[in-house]
Amino acid sequence: MYKLLLGILPLLFVGCKKEKAVEKEIVKTIDNTCYSSDFMEKILNLEEIKSEAKFLESETKGKGKIGFLVDSTKVNNGWDYSISVGYNGPDRFETYHIFQASSDQCNSLKIMEPVSGDYISIEKWRQMTNESVQPESGLKKGKYNLPIESLPRVDVKFLETDFLPEGSQQYTCGELKFRYFPLTPYKGMDLILVPMDCGDFDYRYYLLTVVENKIVGELYVEGIWFDPGKDDKKEEFSSYEISKSGKVTVTTDHTLDGESQSITNAYYQISDDGKIIEIKK
């Protein structure tokens, strides 16, 4: 009897032993989809919208808030959103900006450029907004392209205008009108020639750079120079070249009795702000 019980006990223990449960594999999914509410939050966090919201609240004594109008279009497995941002007034919705976004591109938010109607990046929109509007110039644009060499004198026909760029008085030889010859635009500025034919010299041209209707740089580049107080037949004939990179080379032929004695070159660079800087050799 005891032997029988001892034989049964191990079977009981084996039968009562709990098996360890098999853990099911958990697959985590990441949702990369953004919805209109996500983009509205991004828009509200833009510094420009914060500034407009603050101004609107001030103008309406706290009653006006930035509002949204959202137009959703189903595209394949996602959504395209057109989000109008503005003031939701008591009579109508006043649109400030229109944004464009897609549910599968959470980091892409574009804004409509009002003139062209194109959607551009926020960075480009900020750049265009911050760029100052260039004042309209009263000078005609030059028709030549860089590089430029000294033009034949017969082709240099100076224009006259009542428009006086800032700093032009010293280049008018006492006349009421401003005389100039337009060469070419360069990096947002105008390159022009002006004649300084008053006094002892009737053939002297200066190169001027004009930035936002202001004369910034000057350089004597072409003409004849001699010493009026001497009768030694010495003269200097100067001419110029302007490269595509804005480098100006002034070549001077030193003559005696009409015969060339030596030729010298001087080099200058037109900087991005319009100054003409000598390049030391």
mmCIF file with all atom_site columns, C-alpha atoms in Angstrom, residues 41-152:
data_model
loop_
_atom_site.group_PDB
_atom_site.id
_atom_site.type_symbol
_atom_site.label_atom_id
_atom_site.label_alt_id
_atom_site.label_comp_id
_atom_site.label_asym_id
_atom_site.label_entity_id
_atom_site.label_seq_id
_atom_site.pdbx_PDB_ins_code
_atom_site.Cartn_x
_atom_site.Cartn_y
_atom_site.Cartn_z
_atom_site.occupancy
_atom_site.B_iso_or_equiv
_atom_site.pdbx_formal_charge
_atom_site.auth_seq_id
_atom_site.auth_comp_id
_atom_site.auth_asym_id
_atom_site.auth_atom_id
_atom_site.pdbx_PDB_model_num
ATOM 1   C CA . GLU A 1 41  ? -0.680  73.887  -33.969 1.00 0.00 ? 41  GLU A CA 1
ATOM 2   C CA . LYS A 1 42  ? 2.470   74.326  -36.078 1.00 0.00 ? 42  LYS A CA 1
ATOM 3   C CA . ILE A 1 43  ? 0.995   77.452  -37.673 1.00 0.00 ? 43  ILE A CA 1
ATOM 4   C CA . LEU A 1 44  ? 0.080   78.969  -34.307 1.00 0.00 ? 44  LEU A CA 1
ATOM 5   C CA . ASN A 1 45  ? 3.694   78.458  -33.181 1.00 0.00 ? 45  ASN A CA 1
ATOM 6   C CA . LEU A 1 46  ? 5.119   80.512  -36.070 1.00 0.00 ? 46  LEU A CA 1
ATOM 7   C CA . GLU A 1 47  ? 6.520   83.802  -34.775 1.00 0.00 ? 47  GLU A CA 1
ATOM 8   C CA . GLU A 1 48  ? 4.717   85.738  -37.505 1.00 0.00 ? 48  GLU A CA 1
ATOM 9   C CA . ILE A 1 49  ? 1.341   84.270  -36.513 1.00 0.00 ? 49  ILE A CA 1
ATOM 10  C CA . LYS A 1 50  ? 2.044   84.908  -32.832 1.00 0.00 ? 50  LYS A CA 1
ATOM 11  C CA . SER A 1 51  ? 2.721   88.551  -33.665 1.00 0.00 ? 51  SER A CA 1
ATOM 12  C CA . GLU A 1 52  ? -0.476  88.826  -35.719 1.00 0.00 ? 52  GLU A CA 1
ATOM 13  C CA . ALA A 1 53  ? -2.491  87.156  -32.949 1.00 0.00 ? 53  ALA A CA 1
ATOM 14  C CA . LYS A 1 54  ? -1.118  89.619  -30.405 1.00 0.00 ? 54  LYS A CA 1
ATOM 15  C CA . PHE A 1 55  ? -1.960  92.577  -32.647 1.00 0.00 ? 55  PHE A CA 1
ATOM 16  C CA . LEU A 1 56  ? -5.461  91.226  -33.320 1.00 0.00 ? 56  LEU A CA 1
ATOM 17  C CA . GLU A 1 57  ? -6.122  90.735  -29.625 1.00 0.00 ? 57  GLU A CA 1
ATOM 18  C CA . SER A 1 58  ? -4.963  94.290  -28.934 1.00 0.00 ? 58  SER A CA 1
ATOM 19  C CA . GLU A 1 59  ? -7.126  95.795  -31.689 1.00 0.00 ? 59  GLU A CA 1
ATOM 20  C CA . THR A 1 60  ? -10.256 93.914  -30.601 1.00 0.00 ? 60  THR A CA 1
ATOM 21  C CA . LYS A 1 61  ? -9.617  94.390  -26.867 1.00 0.00 ? 61  LYS A CA 1
ATOM 22  C CA . GLY A 1 62  ? -9.201  90.666  -26.331 1.00 0.00 ? 62  GLY A CA 1
ATOM 23  C CA . LYS A 1 63  ? -12.292 89.613  -28.265 1.00 0.00 ? 63  LYS A CA 1
ATOM 24  C CA . GLY A 1 64  ? -10.612 88.659  -31.548 1.00 0.00 ? 64  GLY A CA 1
ATOM 25  C CA . LYS A 1 65  ? -8.663  85.436  -31.971 1.00 0.00 ? 65  LYS A CA 1
ATOM 26  C CA . ILE A 1 66  ? -6.838  83.774  -34.847 1.00 0.00 ? 66  ILE A CA 1
ATOM 27  C CA . GLY A 1 67  ? -9.192  81.381  -36.646 1.00 0.00 ? 67  GLY A CA 1
ATOM 28  C CA . PHE A 1 68  ? -8.892  78.645  -39.268 1.00 0.00 ? 68  PHE A CA 1
ATOM 29  C CA . LEU A 1 69  ? -10.811 77.429  -42.302 1.00 0.00 ? 69  LEU A CA 1
ATOM 30  C CA . VAL A 1 70  ? -9.714  73.956  -43.407 1.00 0.00 ? 70  VAL A CA 1
ATOM 31  C CA . ASP A 1 71  ? -10.432 72.314  -46.758 1.00 0.00 ? 71  ASP A CA 1
ATOM 32  C CA . SER A 1 72  ? -9.511  68.597  -46.806 1.00 0.00 ? 72  SER A CA 1
ATOM 33  C CA . THR A 1 73  ? -9.063  66.488  -49.941 1.00 0.00 ? 73  THR A CA 1
ATOM 34  C CA . LYS A 1 74  ? -8.647  62.696  -49.859 1.00 0.00 ? 74  LYS A CA 1
ATOM 35  C CA . VAL A 1 75  ? -5.528  61.641  -51.798 1.00 0.00 ? 75  VAL A CA 1
ATOM 36  C CA . ASN A 1 76  ? -4.666  57.914  -51.987 1.00 0.00 ? 76  ASN A CA 1
ATOM 37  C CA . ASN A 1 77  ? -4.156  56.870  -48.355 1.00 0.00 ? 77  ASN A CA 1
ATOM 38  C CA . GLY A 1 78  ? -3.802  60.375  -46.955 1.00 0.00 ? 78  GLY A CA 1
ATOM 39  C CA . TRP A 1 79  ? -5.177  63.897  -46.954 1.00 0.00 ? 79  TRP A CA 1
ATOM 40  C CA . ASP A 1 80  ? -4.175  67.196  -48.519 1.00 0.00 ? 80  ASP A CA 1
ATOM 41  C CA . TYR A 1 81  ? -5.075  70.289  -46.524 1.00 0.00 ? 81  TYR A CA 1
ATOM 42  C CA . SER A 1 82  ? -5.653  73.898  -47.524 1.00 0.00 ? 82  SER A CA 1
ATOM 43  C CA . ILE A 1 83  ? -5.634  75.906  -44.299 1.00 0.00 ? 83  ILE A CA 1
ATOM 44  C CA . SER A 1 84  ? -6.751  79.534  -44.296 1.00 0.00 ? 84  SER A CA 1
ATOM 45  C CA . VAL A 1 85  ? -5.597  81.566  -41.306 1.00 0.00 ? 85  VAL A CA 1
ATOM 46  C CA . GLY A 1 86  ? -7.170  84.848  -40.297 1.00 0.00 ? 86  GLY A CA 1
ATOM 47  C CA . TYR A 1 87  ? -9.669  86.745  -38.207 1.00 0.00 ? 87  TYR A CA 1
ATOM 48  C CA . ASN A 1 88  ? -13.061 85.126  -37.816 1.00 0.00 ? 88  ASN A CA 1
ATOM 49  C CA . GLY A 1 89  ? -15.041 88.326  -37.379 1.00 0.00 ? 89  GLY A CA 1
ATOM 50  C CA . PRO A 1 90  ? -18.736 88.745  -36.599 1.00 0.00 ? 90  PRO A CA 1
ATOM 51  C CA . ASP A 1 91  ? -19.594 89.441  -40.254 1.00 0.00 ? 91  ASP A CA 1
ATOM 52  C CA . ARG A 1 92  ? -17.021 87.500  -42.259 1.00 0.00 ? 92  ARG A CA 1
ATOM 53  C CA . PHE A 1 93  ? -13.739 85.578  -42.179 1.00 0.00 ? 93  PHE A CA 1
ATOM 54  C CA . GLU A 1 94  ? -10.781 87.839  -43.019 1.00 0.00 ? 94  GLU A CA 1
ATOM 55  C CA . THR A 1 95  ? -7.982  85.705  -44.484 1.00 0.00 ? 95  THR A CA 1
ATOM 56  C CA . TYR A 1 96  ? -4.392  86.614  -43.579 1.00 0.00 ? 96  TYR A CA 1
ATOM 57  C CA . HIS A 1 97  ? -2.534  83.616  -45.055 1.00 0.00 ? 97  HIS A CA 1
ATOM 58  C CA . ILE A 1 98  ? -3.258  80.325  -46.818 1.00 0.00 ? 98  ILE A CA 1
ATOM 59  C CA . PHE A 1 99  ? -1.125  77.285  -45.979 1.00 0.00 ? 99  PHE A CA 1
ATOM 60  C CA . GLN A 1 100 ? -0.790  73.951  -47.769 1.00 0.00 ? 100 GLN A CA 1
ATOM 61  C CA . ALA A 1 101 ? 0.076   70.628  -46.123 1.00 0.00 ? 101 ALA A CA 1
ATOM 62  C CA . SER A 1 102 ? -0.191  66.850  -46.614 1.00 0.00 ? 102 SER A CA 1
ATOM 63  C CA . SER A 1 103 ? -0.923  64.254  -43.948 1.00 0.00 ? 103 SER A CA 1
ATOM 64  C CA . ASP A 1 104 ? 2.043   62.085  -45.023 1.00 0.00 ? 104 ASP A CA 1
ATOM 65  C CA . GLN A 1 105 ? 4.548   64.983  -44.851 1.00 0.00 ? 105 GLN A CA 1
ATOM 66  C CA . CYS A 1 106 ? 4.473   66.163  -41.264 1.00 0.00 ? 106 CYS A CA 1
ATOM 67  C CA . ASN A 1 107 ? 7.535   68.398  -41.579 1.00 0.00 ? 107 ASN A CA 1
ATOM 68  C CA . SER A 1 108 ? 6.413   70.148  -44.756 1.00 0.00 ? 108 SER A CA 1
ATOM 69  C CA . LEU A 1 109 ? 4.303   73.280  -44.459 1.00 0.00 ? 109 LEU A CA 1
ATOM 70  C CA . LYS A 1 110 ? 4.012   75.741  -47.338 1.00 0.00 ? 110 LYS A CA 1
ATOM 71  C CA . ILE A 1 111 ? 2.436   79.171  -47.603 1.00 0.00 ? 111 ILE A CA 1
ATOM 72  C CA . MET A 1 112 ? 0.862   80.913  -50.590 1.00 0.00 ? 112 MET A CA 1
ATOM 73  C CA . GLU A 1 113 ? 2.820   83.840  -52.045 1.00 0.00 ? 113 GLU A CA 1
ATOM 74  C CA . PRO A 1 114 ? 0.017   86.362  -52.717 1.00 0.00 ? 114 PRO A CA 1
ATOM 75  C CA . VAL A 1 115 ? 1.438   87.927  -55.900 1.00 0.00 ? 115 VAL A CA 1
ATOM 76  C CA . SER A 1 116 ? 2.187   84.753  -57.890 1.00 0.00 ? 116 SER A CA 1
ATOM 77  C CA . GLY A 1 117 ? -0.248  82.431  -56.110 1.00 0.00 ? 117 GLY A CA 1
ATOM 78  C CA . ASP A 1 118 ? 2.525   79.836  -55.748 1.00 0.00 ? 118 ASP A CA 1
ATOM 79  C CA . TYR A 1 119 ? 3.068   77.848  -52.564 1.00 0.00 ? 119 TYR A CA 1
ATOM 80  C CA . ILE A 1 120 ? 6.576   78.335  -51.193 1.00 0.00 ? 120 ILE A CA 1
ATOM 81  C CA . SER A 1 121 ? 8.487   77.203  -48.114 1.00 0.00 ? 121 SER A CA 1
ATOM 82  C CA . ILE A 1 122 ? 8.265   79.175  -44.884 1.00 0.00 ? 122 ILE A CA 1
ATOM 83  C CA . GLU A 1 123 ? 11.996  79.968  -45.161 1.00 0.00 ? 123 GLU A CA 1
ATOM 84  C CA . LYS A 1 124 ? 11.646  81.456  -48.653 1.00 0.00 ? 124 LYS A CA 1
ATOM 85  C CA . TRP A 1 125 ? 8.541   83.396  -47.610 1.00 0.00 ? 125 TRP A CA 1
ATOM 86  C CA . ARG A 1 126 ? 10.436  84.922  -44.693 1.00 0.00 ? 126 ARG A CA 1
ATOM 87  C CA . GLN A 1 127 ? 13.326  85.839  -46.970 1.00 0.00 ? 127 GLN A CA 1
ATOM 88  C CA . MET A 1 128 ? 10.999  87.532  -49.457 1.00 0.00 ? 128 MET A CA 1
ATOM 89  C CA . THR A 1 129 ? 9.164   89.342  -46.654 1.00 0.00 ? 129 THR A CA 1
ATOM 90  C CA . ASN A 1 130 ? 12.363  90.664  -45.100 1.00 0.00 ? 130 ASN A CA 1
ATOM 91  C CA . GLU A 1 131 ? 13.865  91.883  -48.368 1.00 0.00 ? 131 GLU A CA 1
ATOM 92  C CA . SER A 1 132 ? 13.532  95.645  -48.590 1.00 0.00 ? 132 SER A CA 1
ATOM 93  C CA . VAL A 1 133 ? 11.672  97.067  -51.563 1.00 0.00 ? 133 VAL A CA 1
ATOM 94  C CA . GLN A 1 134 ? 14.150  98.705  -53.895 1.00 0.00 ? 134 GLN A CA 1
ATOM 95  C CA . PRO A 1 135 ? 13.252  102.328 -54.680 1.00 0.00 ? 135 PRO A CA 1
ATOM 96  C CA . GLU A 1 136 ? 12.461  103.007 -58.313 1.00 0.00 ? 136 GLU A CA 1
ATOM 97  C CA . SER A 1 137 ? 15.406  104.514 -60.165 1.00 0.00 ? 137 SER A CA 1
ATOM 98  C CA . GLY A 1 138 ? 15.181  107.470 -62.532 1.00 0.00 ? 138 GLY A CA 1
ATOM 99  C CA . LEU A 1 139 ? 18.223  106.191 -64.452 1.00 0.00 ? 139 LEU A CA 1
ATOM 100 C CA . LYS A 1 140 ? 17.907  104.049 -67.553 1.00 0.00 ? 140 LYS A CA 1
ATOM 101 C CA . LYS A 1 141 ? 19.423  100.580 -67.442 1.00 0.00 ? 141 LYS A CA 1
ATOM 102 C CA . GLY A 1 142 ? 22.529  99.835  -69.475 1.00 0.00 ? 142 GLY A CA 1
ATOM 103 C CA . LYS A 1 143 ? 22.249  97.435  -72.405 1.00 0.00 ? 143 LYS A CA 1
ATOM 104 C CA . TYR A 1 144 ? 25.776  96.036  -72.220 1.00 0.00 ? 144 TYR A CA 1
ATOM 105 C CA . ASN A 1 145 ? 26.906  92.802  -70.581 1.00 0.00 ? 145 ASN A CA 1
ATOM 106 C CA . LEU A 1 146 ? 30.090  92.161  -68.663 1.00 0.00 ? 146 LEU A CA 1
ATOM 107 C CA . PRO A 1 147 ? 32.919  91.989  -69.556 1.00 0.00 ? 147 PRO A CA 1
ATOM 108 C CA . ILE A 1 148 ? 33.111  95.541  -70.947 1.00 0.00 ? 148 ILE A CA 1
ATOM 109 C CA . GLU A 1 149 ? 36.028  97.383  -72.541 1.00 0.00 ? 149 GLU A CA 1
ATOM 110 C CA . SER A 1 150 ? 36.288  101.113 -73.210 1.00 0.00 ? 150 SER A CA 1
ATOM 111 C CA . LEU A 1 151 ? 33.727  101.947 -75.871 1.00 0.00 ? 151 LEU A CA 1
ATOM 112 C CA . PRO A 1 152 ? 34.488  104.084 -78.944 1.00 0.00 ? 152 PRO A CA 1
#
